[in-house]
PDB file of C-alpha atoms in Angstrom:
ATOM      1  CA  MET A 987      56.989  47.247  57.185  1.00  0.00           C
ATOM      2  CA  THR A 988      53.006  47.010  56.119  1.00  0.00           C
ATOM      3  CA  VAL A 989      50.638  47.878  53.236  1.00  0.00           C
ATOM      4  CA  ALA A 990      46.865  48.428  53.529  1.00  0.00           C
ATOM      5  CA  THR A 991      44.110  48.178  50.983  1.00  0.00           C
ATOM      6  CA  SER A 992      40.332  48.323  51.041  1.00  0.00           C
ATOM      7  CA  LEU A 993      38.007  45.766  52.536  1.00  0.00           C
ATOM      8  CA  THR A 994      36.084  43.302  50.330  1.00  0.00           C
ATOM      9  CA  ARG A 995      34.837  40.068  51.987  1.00  0.00           C
ATOM     10  CA  GLN A 996      34.936  40.394  55.775  1.00  0.00           C
ATOM     11  CA  SER A 997      36.365  37.644  57.960  1.00  0.00           C
ATOM     12  CA  PRO A 998      37.915  39.452  60.939  1.00  0.00           C
ATOM     13  CA  VAL A 999      39.154  36.366  62.800  1.00  0.00           C
ATOM     14  CA  GLU A1000      40.925  35.016  59.713  1.00  0.00           C
ATOM     15  CA  GLY A1001      42.383  38.472  59.088  1.00  0.00           C
ATOM     16  CA  MET A1002      43.654  38.786  62.666  1.00  0.00           C
ATOM     17  CA  VAL A1003      45.286  35.352  62.604  1.00  0.00           C
ATOM     18  CA  LEU A1004      46.930  36.092  59.271  1.00  0.00           C
ATOM     19  CA  MET A1005      48.140  39.513  60.412  1.00  0.00           C
ATOM     20  CA  ALA A1006      49.560  38.151  63.678  1.00  0.00           C
ATOM     21  CA  ALA A1007      51.413  35.395  61.817  1.00  0.00           C
ATOM     22  CA  CYS A1008      52.861  37.893  59.320  1.00  0.00           C
ATOM     23  CA  MET A1009      54.043  40.237  62.072  1.00  0.00           C
ATOM     24  CA  LEU A1010      55.795  37.373  63.849  1.00  0.00           C
ATOM     25  CA  VAL A1011      57.568  36.316  60.629  1.00  0.00           C
ATOM     26  CA  LEU A1012      58.619  39.745  59.300  1.00  0.00           C
ATOM     27  CA  PRO A1013      61.406  40.326  61.881  1.00  0.00           C
ATOM     28  CA  VAL A1014      63.123  37.208  60.487  1.00  0.00           C
ATOM     29  CA  MET A1015      63.933  39.439  57.521  1.00  0.00           C
ATOM     30  CA  ASP A1016      65.744  41.926  59.753  1.00  0.00           C
ATOM     31  CA  ALA A1017      67.520  39.182  61.704  1.00  0.00           C
ATOM     32  CA  ILE A1018      68.864  37.895  58.366  1.00  0.00           C
ATOM     33  CA  ALA A1019      70.020  41.408  57.484  1.00  0.00           C
ATOM     34  CA  LYS A1020      71.815  41.715  60.826  1.00  0.00           C
ATOM     35  CA  TYR A1021      73.434  38.281  60.395  1.00  0.00           C
ATOM     36  CA  MET A1022      74.630  39.116  56.879  1.00  0.00           C
ATOM     37  CA  ALA A1023      76.138  42.404  58.094  1.00  0.00           C
ATOM     38  CA  THR A1024      77.716  41.211  61.352  1.00  0.00           C
ATOM     39  CA  VAL A1025      78.690  37.607  60.537  1.00  0.00           C
ATOM     40  CA  GLU A1026      79.002  37.456  56.732  1.00  0.00           C
ATOM     41  CA  GLY A1027      80.483  40.990  56.553  1.00  0.00           C
ATOM     42  CA  MET A1028      78.129  42.221  53.827  1.00  0.00           C
ATOM     43  CA  SER A1029      77.300  45.929  53.757  1.00  0.00           C
ATOM     44  CA  PRO A1030      73.719  47.011  54.622  1.00  0.00           C
ATOM     45  CA  GLY A1031      73.479  48.602  51.162  1.00  0.00           C
ATOM     46  CA  GLN A1032      74.267  45.312  49.436  1.00  0.00           C
ATOM     47  CA  VAL A1033      71.862  43.399  51.691  1.00  0.00           C
ATOM     48  CA  THR A1034      69.118  45.893  50.832  1.00  0.00           C
ATOM     49  CA  PHE A1035      69.831  45.512  47.115  1.00  0.00           C
ATOM     50  CA  TYR A1036      69.496  41.721  47.352  1.00  0.00           C
ATOM     51  CA  ARG A1037      66.330  42.105  49.425  1.00  0.00           C
ATOM     52  CA  PHE A1038      64.582  43.920  46.557  1.00  0.00           C
ATOM     53  CA  PHE A1039      66.300  41.976  43.767  1.00  0.00           C
ATOM     54  CA  PHE A1040      65.161  38.612  45.132  1.00  0.00           C
ATOM     55  CA  GLN A1041      61.746  40.064  45.998  1.00  0.00           C
ATOM     56  CA  LEU A1042      61.430  40.977  42.324  1.00  0.00           C
ATOM     57  CA  ALA A1043      62.762  37.581  41.230  1.00  0.00           C
ATOM     58  CA  CYS A1044      60.187  35.830  43.417  1.00  0.00           C
ATOM     59  CA  THR A1045      57.108  37.882  42.546  1.00  0.00           C
ATOM     60  CA  LEU A1046      57.680  38.667  38.860  1.00  0.00           C
ATOM     61  CA  PRO A1047      57.180  35.084  37.560  1.00  0.00           C
ATOM     62  CA  VAL A1048      53.953  34.770  39.576  1.00  0.00           C
ATOM     63  CA  LEU A1049      52.750  38.103  38.208  1.00  0.00           C
ATOM     64  CA  PHE A1050      53.478  37.059  34.618  1.00  0.00           C
ATOM     65  CA  LEU A1051      51.712  33.744  35.234  1.00  0.00           C
ATOM     66  CA  LEU A1052      48.615  35.525  36.551  1.00  0.00           C
ATOM     67  CA  ARG A1053      48.453  38.494  34.176  1.00  0.00           C
ATOM     68  CA  GLY A1054      50.544  37.591  31.144  1.00  0.00           C
ATOM     69  CA  ARG A1055      51.681  40.486  28.982  1.00  0.00           C
ATOM     70  CA  ASP A1056      49.863  42.989  31.180  1.00  0.00           C
ATOM     71  CA  ALA A1057      51.972  42.014  34.186  1.00  0.00           C
ATOM     72  CA  LEU A1058      53.744  45.353  34.504  1.00  0.00           C
ATOM     73  CA  ALA A1059      51.055  47.498  32.905  1.00  0.00           C
ATOM     74  CA  ALA A1060      50.641  49.705  35.955  1.00  0.00           C
ATOM     75  CA  ARG A1061      48.198  52.580  35.619  1.00  0.00           C
ATOM     76  CA  ARG A1062      50.472  54.784  37.716  1.00  0.00           C
ATOM     77  CA  PRO A1063      53.961  53.423  36.973  1.00  0.00           C
ATOM     78  CA  TYR A1064      55.950  56.447  38.129  1.00  0.00           C
ATOM     79  CA  MET A1065      54.117  56.662  41.432  1.00  0.00           C
ATOM     80  CA  ASN A1066      54.720  52.956  41.967  1.00  0.00           C
ATOM     81  CA  LEU A1067      58.412  53.304  41.131  1.00  0.00           C
ATOM     82  CA  LEU A1068      58.646  56.218  43.560  1.00  0.00           C
ATOM     83  CA  ARG A1069      57.043  54.002  46.203  1.00  0.00           C
ATOM     84  CA  GLY A1070      59.755  51.435  45.547  1.00  0.00           C
ATOM     85  CA  CYS A1071      62.501  54.048  45.830  1.00  0.00           C
ATOM     86  CA  LEU A1072      61.131  55.282  49.162  1.00  0.00           C
ATOM     87  CA  HIS A1073      60.760  51.705  50.379  1.00  0.00           C
ATOM     88  CA  GLY A1074      64.332  50.956  49.293  1.00  0.00           C
ATOM     89  CA  ALA A1075      65.738  53.993  51.099  1.00  0.00           C
ATOM     90  CA  ALA A1076      63.717  53.170  54.241  1.00  0.00           C
ATOM     91  CA  SER A1077      64.959  49.561  54.193  1.00  0.00           C
ATOM     92  CA  LEU A1078      68.551  50.762  53.855  1.00  0.00           C
ATOM     93  CA  MET A1079      68.137  52.948  56.950  1.00  0.00           C
ATOM     94  CA  PHE A1080      66.636  50.027  58.862  1.00  0.00           C
ATOM     95  CA  PHE A1081      69.248  47.459  57.821  1.00  0.00           C
ATOM     96  CA  ALA A1082      72.052  49.911  58.613  1.00  0.00           C
ATOM     97  CA  ALA A1083      70.525  50.441  62.057  1.00  0.00           C
ATOM     98  CA  VAL A1084      70.236  46.715  62.866  1.00  0.00           C
ATOM     99  CA  LYS A1085      73.899  46.240  61.929  1.00  0.00           C
ATOM    100  CA  TYR A1086      74.924  48.391  64.879  1.00  0.00           C
ATOM    101  CA  MET A1087      71.967  48.327  67.282  1.00  0.00           C
ATOM    102  CA  PRO A1088      69.843  45.633  68.989  1.00  0.00           C
ATOM    103  CA  LEU A1089      66.883  44.468  66.914  1.00  0.00           C
ATOM    104  CA  ALA A1090      64.281  45.283  69.575  1.00  0.00           C
ATOM    105  CA  ASP A1091      65.646  48.840  70.002  1.00  0.00           C
ATOM    106  CA  VAL A1092      65.440  49.516  66.271  1.00  0.00           C
ATOM    107  CA  PHE A1093      61.868  48.218  66.078  1.00  0.00           C
ATOM    108  CA  ALA A1094      60.781  50.226  69.120  1.00  0.00           C
ATOM    109  CA  ILE A1095      62.153  53.482  67.670  1.00  0.00           C
ATOM    110  CA  TYR A1096      60.778  52.668  64.212  1.00  0.00           C
ATOM    111  CA  PHE A1097      57.239  52.514  65.611  1.00  0.00           C
ATOM    112  CA  VAL A1098      57.078  56.292  65.685  1.00  0.00           C
ATOM    113  CA  GLU A1099      56.014  55.818  62.041  1.00  0.00           C
ATOM    114  CA  PRO A1100      52.245  55.922  62.791  1.00  0.00           C
ATOM    115  CA  PHE A1101      52.773  59.227  64.603  1.00  0.00           C
ATOM    116  CA  ILE A1102      54.620  60.681  61.603  1.00  0.00           C
ATOM    117  CA  LEU A1103      51.943  59.415  59.204  1.00  0.00           C
ATOM    118  CA  THR A1104      49.192  60.947  61.341  1.00  0.00           C
ATOM    119  CA  ALA A1105      51.045  64.277  61.421  1.00  0.00           C
ATOM    120  CA  LEU A1106      51.602  64.216  57.640  1.00  0.00           C
ATOM    121  CA  SER A1107      47.929  63.455  57.051  1.00  0.00           C
ATOM    122  CA  ALA A1108      46.942  66.423  59.212  1.00  0.00           C
ATOM    123  CA  LEU A1109      49.415  68.824  57.601  1.00  0.00           C
ATOM    124  CA  PHE A1110      49.065  67.869  53.919  1.00  0.00           C
ATOM    125  CA  LEU A1111      45.751  66.045  53.537  1.00  0.00           C
ATOM    126  CA  LYS A1112      44.027  68.355  56.019  1.00  0.00           C
ATOM    127  CA  GLU A1113      42.664  65.380  57.934  1.00  0.00           C
ATOM    128  CA  ARG A1114      41.207  66.403  61.273  1.00  0.00           C
ATOM    129  CA  VAL A1115      43.514  65.477  64.172  1.00  0.00           C
ATOM    130  CA  GLY A1116      42.261  66.574  67.588  1.00  0.00           C
ATOM    131  CA  TRP A1117      44.355  67.714  70.523  1.00  0.00           C
ATOM    132  CA  ARG A1118      44.226  64.255  72.146  1.00  0.00           C
ATOM    133  CA  ARG A1119      45.907  62.610  69.164  1.00  0.00           C
ATOM    134  CA  TRP A1120      48.466  65.430  68.915  1.00  0.00           C
ATOM    135  CA  LEU A1121      49.213  64.832  72.608  1.00  0.00           C
ATOM    136  CA  ALA A1122      49.553  61.083  71.938  1.00  0.00           C
ATOM    137  CA  ILE A1123      52.023  61.880  69.140  1.00  0.00           C
ATOM    138  CA  VAL A1124      54.125  64.013  71.495  1.00  0.00           C
ATOM    139  CA  VAL A1125      53.999  61.344  74.224  1.00  0.00           C
ATOM    140  CA  GLY A1126      54.909  58.637  71.704  1.00  0.00           C
ATOM    141  CA  PHE A1127      57.955  60.585  70.570  1.00  0.00           C
ATOM    142  CA  GLY A1128      58.848  60.992  74.244  1.00  0.00           C
ATOM    143  CA  GLY A1129      58.810  57.200  74.572  1.00  0.00           C
ATOM    144  CA  ALA A1130      61.064  56.951  71.531  1.00  0.00           C
ATOM    145  CA  MET A1131      63.494  59.360  73.184  1.00  0.00           C
ATOM    146  CA  ILE A1132      63.688  57.042  76.213  1.00  0.00           C
ATOM    147  CA  VAL A1133      64.809  54.239  73.880  1.00  0.00           C
ATOM    148  CA  ILE A1134      67.058  56.471  71.753  1.00  0.00           C
ATOM    149  CA  GLN A1135      68.928  58.218  74.599  1.00  0.00           C
ATOM    150  CA  PRO A1136      71.077  55.280  75.816  1.00  0.00           C
ATOM    151  CA  SER A1137      71.542  54.071  72.226  1.00  0.00           C
ATOM    152  CA  TYR A1138      72.639  57.580  71.178  1.00  0.00           C
ATOM    153  CA  ALA A1139      75.208  57.601  73.962  1.00  0.00           C
ATOM    154  CA  VAL A1140      76.730  54.400  72.537  1.00  0.00           C
ATOM    155  CA  PHE A1141      76.099  54.668  68.790  1.00  0.00           C
ATOM    156  CA  GLY A1142      75.801  58.425  68.179  1.00  0.00           C
ATOM    157  CA  LEU A1143      73.809  59.550  65.126  1.00  0.00           C
ATOM    158  CA  THR A1144      73.318  55.892  64.120  1.00  0.00           C
ATOM    159  CA  ALA A1145      70.602  55.758  66.795  1.00  0.00           C
ATOM    160  CA  LEU A1146      68.553  58.165  64.661  1.00  0.00           C
ATOM    161  CA  LEU A1147      68.521  55.848  61.618  1.00  0.00           C
ATOM    162  CA  PRO A1148      65.252  54.147  62.705  1.00  0.00           C
ATOM    163  CA  VAL A1149      63.619  57.593  62.883  1.00  0.00           C
ATOM    164  CA  ALA A1150      64.790  58.335  59.324  1.00  0.00           C
ATOM    165  CA  CYS A1151      63.438  54.938  58.278  1.00  0.00           C
ATOM    166  CA  ALA A1152      60.083  55.706  59.944  1.00  0.00           C
ATOM    167  CA  PHE A1153      59.844  59.043  58.125  1.00  0.00           C
ATOM    168  CA  LEU A1154      60.598  57.501  54.721  1.00  0.00           C
ATOM    169  CA  PHE A1155      58.163  54.650  55.313  1.00  0.00           C
ATOM    170  CA  ALA A1156      55.470  57.125  56.366  1.00  0.00           C
ATOM    171  CA  LEU A1157      55.984  58.851  52.987  1.00  0.00           C
ATOM    172  CA  TYR A1158      55.722  55.428  51.321  1.00  0.00           C
ATOM    173  CA  MET A1159      52.401  54.808  53.092  1.00  0.00           C
ATOM    174  CA  PHE A1160      51.320  58.318  52.107  1.00  0.00           C
ATOM    175  CA  LEU A1161      51.793  57.366  48.448  1.00  0.00           C
ATOM    176  CA  ASN A1162      49.787  54.181  49.003  1.00  0.00           C
ATOM    177  CA  ARG A1163      46.832  56.390  49.860  1.00  0.00           C
ATOM    178  CA  ALA A1164      47.425  58.522  46.773  1.00  0.00           C
ATOM    179  CA  ILE A1165      47.551  55.507  44.445  1.00  0.00           C
ATOM    180  CA  GLY A1166      44.594  53.787  46.088  1.00  0.00           C
ATOM    181  CA  GLU A1167      43.344  50.815  44.070  1.00  0.00           C
ATOM    182  CA  ALA A1168      44.546  51.982  40.661  1.00  0.00           C
ATOM    183  CA  ASP A1169      46.773  48.873  40.475  1.00  0.00           C
ATOM    184  CA  SER A1170      46.538  45.363  41.892  1.00  0.00           C
ATOM    185  CA  PRO A1171      48.558  44.472  45.039  1.00  0.00           C
ATOM    186  CA  MET A1172      50.738  42.073  43.010  1.00  0.00           C
ATOM    187  CA  THR A1173      51.536  44.757  40.434  1.00  0.00           C
ATOM    188  CA  MET A1174      52.284  47.299  43.175  1.00  0.00           C
ATOM    189  CA  GLN A1175      54.526  44.858  45.020  1.00  0.00           C
ATOM    190  CA  THR A1176      56.429  43.954  41.848  1.00  0.00           C
ATOM    191  CA  MET A1177      56.856  47.596  40.824  1.00  0.00           C
ATOM    192  CA  SER A1178      58.063  48.315  44.349  1.00  0.00           C
ATOM    193  CA  GLY A1179      60.693  45.633  43.810  1.00  0.00           C
ATOM    194  CA  VAL A1180      61.751  47.319  40.564  1.00  0.00           C
ATOM    195  CA  GLY A1181      62.013  50.733  42.226  1.00  0.00           C
ATOM    196  CA  GLY A1182      63.865  49.374  45.251  1.00  0.00           C
ATOM    197  CA  THR A1183      66.325  47.445  43.090  1.00  0.00           C
ATOM    198  CA  LEU A1184      67.040  50.495  40.921  1.00  0.00           C
ATOM    199  CA  ILE A1185      67.572  52.912  43.818  1.00  0.00           C
ATOM    200  CA  MET A1186      69.806  50.464  45.662  1.00  0.00           C
ATOM    201  CA  GLY A1187      71.802  49.739  42.496  1.00  0.00           C
ATOM    202  CA  ALA A1188      72.431  53.484  42.238  1.00  0.00           C
ATOM    203  CA  ALA A1189      73.359  53.616  45.936  1.00  0.00           C
ATOM    204  CA  LEU A1190      75.924  50.825  45.487  1.00  0.00           C
ATOM    205  CA  LEU A1191      77.461  52.678  42.547  1.00  0.00           C
ATOM    206  CA  ALA A1192      77.699  55.768  44.737  1.00  0.00           C
ATOM    207  CA  GLY A1193      79.250  53.658  47.481  1.00  0.00           C
ATOM    208  CA  THR A1194      81.897  52.394  45.064  1.00  0.00           C
ATOM    209  CA  GLY A1195      82.792  55.960  44.129  1.00  0.00           C
ATOM    210  CA  THR A1196      82.853  57.345  47.668  1.00  0.00           C
ATOM    211  CA  GLY A1197      84.285  54.374  49.526  1.00  0.00           C
ATOM    212  CA  ALA A1198      81.359  54.287  51.994  1.00  0.00           C
ATOM    213  CA  SER A1199      81.708  50.983  53.851  1.00  0.00           C
ATOM    214  CA  ASP A1200      77.959  50.592  54.448  1.00  0.00           C
ATOM    215  CA  LEU A1201      77.344  50.825  50.686  1.00  0.00           C
ATOM    216  CA  ALA A1202      80.201  48.581  49.566  1.00  0.00           C
ATOM    217  CA  PRO A1203      79.159  46.109  46.821  1.00  0.00           C
ATOM    218  CA  SER A1204      79.954  42.412  47.339  1.00  0.00           C
ATOM    219  CA  LEU A1205      78.795  38.875  46.587  1.00  0.00           C
ATOM    220  CA  PRO A1206      77.656  36.348  49.225  1.00  0.00           C
ATOM    221  CA  SER A1207      80.685  34.683  50.809  1.00  0.00           C
ATOM    222  CA  SER A1208      78.935  31.335  51.390  1.00  0.00           C
ATOM    223  CA  TRP A1209      76.082  29.202  50.108  1.00  0.00           C
ATOM    224  CA  LEU A1210      74.351  29.788  53.432  1.00  0.00           C
ATOM    225  CA  GLY A1211      74.559  33.525  52.834  1.00  0.00           C
ATOM    226  CA  LEU A1212      73.086  33.155  49.352  1.00  0.00           C
ATOM    227  CA  GLY A1213      70.248  31.016  50.680  1.00  0.00           C
ATOM    228  CA  LEU A1214      69.503  33.541  53.413  1.00  0.00           C
ATOM    229  CA  LEU A1215      69.367  36.383  50.877  1.00  0.00           C
ATOM    230  CA  VAL A1216      66.908  34.434  48.710  1.00  0.00           C
ATOM    231  CA  LEU A1217      64.830  33.796  51.854  1.00  0.00           C
ATOM    232  CA  LEU A1218      65.034  37.511  52.685  1.00  0.00           C
ATOM    233  CA  GLY A1219      63.592  38.472  49.302  1.00  0.00           C
ATOM    234  CA  SER A1220      60.938  35.737  49.458  1.00  0.00           C
ATOM    235  CA  ILE A1221      59.703  36.884  52.867  1.00  0.00           C
ATOM    236  CA  SER A1222      59.647  40.474  51.654  1.00  0.00           C
ATOM    237  CA  GLY A1223      57.632  39.641  48.552  1.00  0.00           C
ATOM    238  CA  TYR A1224      55.095  37.142  49.816  1.00  0.00           C
ATOM    239  CA  ILE A1225      54.528  38.161  53.437  1.00  0.00           C
ATOM    240  CA  HIS A1226      53.550  41.656  52.315  1.00  0.00           C
ATOM    241  CA  LEU A1227      51.046  40.134  49.893  1.00  0.00           C
ATOM    242  CA  LEU A1228      49.580  38.165  52.800  1.00  0.00           C
ATOM    243  CA  ILE A1229      49.334  41.418  54.768  1.00  0.00           C
ATOM    244  CA  VAL A1230      47.354  42.922  51.889  1.00  0.00           C
ATOM    245  CA  ARG A1231      45.117  39.845  52.088  1.00  0.00           C
ATOM    246  CA  ALA A1232      44.652  40.382  55.838  1.00  0.00           C
ATOM    247  CA  PHE A1233      43.571  43.988  55.265  1.00  0.00           C
ATOM    248  CA  ARG A1234      40.940  42.739  52.826  1.00  0.00           C
ATOM    249  CA  LEU A1235      39.542  40.388  55.450  1.00  0.00           C
ATOM    250  CA  ALA A1236      39.339  42.813  58.384  1.00  0.00           C
ATOM    251  CA  PRO A1237      39.323  46.589  59.009  1.00  0.00           C
ATOM    252  CA  LEU A1238      42.512  48.560  59.568  1.00  0.00           C
ATOM    253  CA  SER A1239      41.436  49.479  63.107  1.00  0.00           C
ATOM    254  CA  VAL A1240      41.183  45.781  64.008  1.00  0.00           C
ATOM    255  CA  LEU A1241      44.484  44.725  62.459  1.00  0.00           C
ATOM    256  CA  ALA A1242      46.777  47.691  63.150  1.00  0.00           C
ATOM    257  CA  PRO A1243      47.500  46.781  66.825  1.00  0.00           C
ATOM    258  CA  PHE A1244      48.949  43.452  65.644  1.00  0.00           C
ATOM    259  CA  GLN A1245      51.843  45.387  64.100  1.00  0.00           C
ATOM    260  CA  TYR A1246      53.323  45.588  67.593  1.00  0.00           C
ATOM    261  CA  PHE A1247      53.822  41.809  67.507  1.00  0.00           C
ATOM    262  CA  GLU A1248      56.946  42.668  65.524  1.00  0.00           C
ATOM    263  CA  ILE A1249      58.576  43.993  68.714  1.00  0.00           C
ATOM    264  CA  ILE A1250      57.873  40.663  70.446  1.00  0.00           C
ATOM    265  CA  ALA A1251      59.371  38.631  67.596  1.00  0.00           C
ATOM    266  CA  ALA A1252      62.344  40.999  67.275  1.00  0.00           C
ATOM    267  CA  THR A1253      63.080  40.702  71.006  1.00  0.00           C
ATOM    268  CA  ILE A1254      62.974  36.898  70.848  1.00  0.00           C
ATOM    269  CA  LEU A1255      65.202  36.753  67.753  1.00  0.00           C
ATOM    270  CA  GLY A1256      67.603  39.353  69.131  1.00  0.00           C
ATOM    271  CA  TYR A1257      68.038  37.391  72.349  1.00  0.00           C
ATOM    272  CA  ALA A1258      68.188  33.943  70.718  1.00  0.00           C
ATOM    273  CA  LEU A1259      70.577  34.840  67.882  1.00  0.00           C
ATOM    274  CA  PHE A1260      72.596  37.804  69.132  1.00  0.00           C
ATOM    275  CA  GLY A1261      72.268  37.776  72.940  1.00  0.00           C
ATOM    276  CA  GLU A1262      70.436  41.145  72.959  1.00  0.00           C
ATOM    277  CA  PHE A1263      67.717  42.023  75.461  1.00  0.00           C
ATOM    278  CA  PRO A1264      66.263  45.468  76.284  1.00  0.00           C
ATOM    279  CA  ASP A1265      66.795  46.815  79.799  1.00  0.00           C
ATOM    280  CA  ALA A1266      64.032  48.180  82.035  1.00  0.00           C
ATOM    281  CA  SER A1267      64.261  51.777  80.769  1.00  0.00           C
ATOM    282  CA  LYS A1268      63.905  50.649  77.161  1.00  0.00           C
ATOM    283  CA  TRP A1269      60.879  48.521  78.017  1.00  0.00           C
ATOM    284  CA  THR A1270      59.372  51.657  79.568  1.00  0.00           C
ATOM    285  CA  GLY A1271      59.934  53.506  76.295  1.00  0.00           C
ATOM    286  CA  VAL A1272      58.430  50.626  74.317  1.00  0.00           C
ATOM    287  CA  ALA A1273      55.341  50.621  76.560  1.00  0.00           C
ATOM    288  CA  ILE A1274      54.869  54.378  76.052  1.00  0.00           C
ATOM    289  CA  ILE A1275      55.242  54.078  72.259  1.00  0.00           C
ATOM    290  CA  VAL A1276      52.822  51.141  72.022  1.00  0.00           C
ATOM    291  CA  GLY A1277      50.320  52.784  74.373  1.00  0.00           C
ATOM    292  CA  SER A1278      50.381  56.055  72.420  1.00  0.00           C
ATOM    293  CA  GLY A1279      50.012  54.220  69.112  1.00  0.00           C
ATOM    294  CA  LEU A1280      47.049  52.197  70.374  1.00  0.00           C
ATOM    295  CA  PHE A1281      45.419  55.379  71.687  1.00  0.00           C
ATOM    296  CA  ILE A1282      45.729  57.025  68.260  1.00  0.00           C
ATOM    297  CA  LEU A1283      44.185  53.945  66.628  1.00  0.00           C
ATOM    298  CA  TRP A1284      41.331  54.002  69.148  1.00  0.00           C
ATOM    299  CA  ARG A1285      40.653  57.705  68.533  1.00  0.00           C
ATOM    300  CA  GLU A1286      40.685  57.158  64.753  1.00  0.00           C
ATOM    301  CA  GLN A1287      38.249  54.264  65.105  1.00  0.00           C
ATOM    302  CA  LYS A1288      35.967  56.357  67.332  1.00  0.00           C
ATOM    303  CA  ARG A1289      36.072  59.288  64.899  1.00  0.00           C
ATOM    304  CA  ALA A1290      35.277  56.988  61.959  1.00  0.00           C
ATOM    305  CA  LYS A1291      32.229  55.612  63.788  1.00  0.00           C
ATOM    306  CA  SER A1292      30.959  59.060  64.705  1.00  0.00           C
ATOM    307  CA  THR A1293      31.376  60.215  61.075  1.00  0.00           C
ATOM    308  CA  ALA A1294      29.468  57.203  59.774  1.00  0.00           C
ATOM    309  CA  ILE A1295      26.472  57.838  62.042  1.00  0.00           C
TER     310      ILE A1295
END
């Protein structure tokens, strides 16, 4: 899950290397979430709460060290908190999905997010989206259906959780555009941790009242589990800051394709840790999704160049 900001000093090669490294590390977060749910027996809701709680615990001291009393003096605090709530809800959908489904499948379906964001930009920001990109969006969703169909037959509505996650994360990215550079990346990341922790705390309270097993509160059952949760929050907090750094070193159009490295890392981790590997039909769906996403990025880059001339 990624955050973009504007370009300052350009160093495309450094940005690409940093982005590739981040995309290969991020799926570790989701592998930890799957391990905690399937081996340690912790609910996805509780894992998500710890993800944001330890993200906040890791980034807040650094923020105070850098900015002192102005650490949480966000210019748009409510928008930032809303970002955190959306991010928290999206993470819950994702972690619930990886509890039941293979990691690579969840990532493949989740990558309909750029299509949703493009559609939202066209509908609400009135950004111009030509028929070719609309066709790529339709084709990309078709690829997602190829991945979803066999998963739906096995897991039912659970197979749609990555789509819900993609929609919520697209809204989160939408707010990033609205906020712009009003606040520093560190402040935004810390406020996101506050919002995510609050919304997941409320979700756990609701889970206690309703008896929902995927929102059941619990403590880590082992020291290994506790260490993994701290690692989960650390990766969440600091890798996303490195992604912000990458977007300052190179343009979005150069870095965006590296997001698909997450599917590679997720496939390797899923096979190595959980014995999961996509079949031929799912690889076909993945190829269609990635191809459609890259086409949209190419069209956006071409349009940006033609506008600048």
